């Protein structure tokens, strides 16, 4: 978990700042102190002797800023000028907006996250000076700053053991989340997996990044885009390429493997074949499994599956051999390996359902929110685990969760709510399949509204999302049925027709909202009607009442439900009066 330290800025004038350096709290008066002796560690201002000159002139282009971006740019340039005039940095402060904002701007996509790279000082030092400048009345007037324009300052600490090498400082400015960090050069040694971070040039900073399209800069001082790699060319070619040799790039930070997958699917670019060739290298996968925190893996997967092209992301993971490293429990070396030879059928089935959504269709009925859409892709991702025999239960205590749940919980650190859904989907799949088969065969009992309504209530009782549990059953069956049968359009249509028939039947029975059915009688009322005290029998007796209510949807008087409970007194263990 990354360390995030929050620092309030607003004061009785307009702003006040605090800084945290080496985890020591340093307070400032309402007007930020003019001198930074309190945080004056030598690393904050880069010694001129270590400032590297750029080795080559970059390729350039221009972009047009919005009024808000221009307002932010002018404020940051004034902060740089403020520092230049103070004489604390012997070279001119040069500011660059870096990475994703530049890429998205060139693609015509608006972004509210802006990384600002600084050539001669740390992001924290610059941010403190910026806050000091924003205290001044002339600055407030010139840049039309209101109290809501400047948010809190945060410092995100490094965590090199988990490949979190950059320490950044963030401020909310004019509606943008602006990160400040110095230009970096990473130096790796043979006996250490963590880089030594040094001040670097813009070119060196570009070369250490994960992809050339993320290595572009917008120089605030010159108002030009700078490309020290092949970013502009790769943007035109719609290519995801590493700035340096791919194998070493991935070994330096294995999370870049998943990041490249995310960018390629999100931007609809292709991955450079030279990078693809080594992304599934066993050495890279071992480093990804052991070196990167599963929380960071989970963040990348979440961003992929919440993006516009989740199917493409899973296809990359499938084709590049990343599945067994991503969706697994890395803490157990003896965990089995699921068969993913037919996994493609599951995620392509989900994508087909999504693309062909119409009112009353399978996807329309089962996926009803953005959260449900994300959960649906997670369920598609862990489908291969369904056929792996679960961990043995010794008979003592609670049964261990199925491997599908372990893959979600330990592989991508899915939250408890999502893990509970995975467990429920696994546990209830057989019953879902049984009822669907009964409907398709027109079994005599399929008109029993209480049978279906109570089943849905049971599916929903632990983890909610009963609809997604049905979807999981569909996706798992697609891996079985479509793999063994014909792959013709007719067989696909027949497979989906059976599930559509099942959902239409649930709709006709009017049991879709069974989990939210309001009881006609509660426990206190039932105990009073029976003339006994509440006891352990109550939960089962109330279920009998709900089943009766489902069989008699037009009835508002619970007397009939009470009579049925009374007639089953012995079965339910209800004591005599």
Short mmCIF file of C-alpha atoms in Angstrom, two decimals, residues 11 13-17 28-34 132 135-137:
data_model
loop_
_atom_site.label_atom_id
_atom_site.label_comp_id
_atom_site.label_asym_id
_atom_site.label_seq_id
_atom_site.Cartn_x
_atom_site.Cartn_y
_atom_site.Cartn_z
CA UNK A 11 -5.34 29.41 5.87
CA UNK A 13 -5.33 34.58 4.37
CA UNK A 14 -5.97 32.22 1.47
CA UNK A 15 -3.48 29.36 1.70
CA UNK A 16 -1.17 27.71 4.17
CA UNK A 17 1.18 24.84 3.47
CA UNK A 28 4.52 26.80 8.70
CA UNK A 29 2.84 29.95 9.86
CA UNK A 30 -0.20 31.24 7.91
CA UNK A 31 2.24 32.90 5.52
CA UNK A 32 4.70 30.31 4.28
CA UNK A 33 8.23 31.06 5.46
CA UNK A 34 10.41 32.76 2.88
CA UNK A 132 4.29 30.54 -1.09
CA UNK A 135 -0.06 33.60 -0.75
CA UNK A 136 0.83 36.90 -2.35
CA UNK A 137 -1.98 39.34 -3.15
#
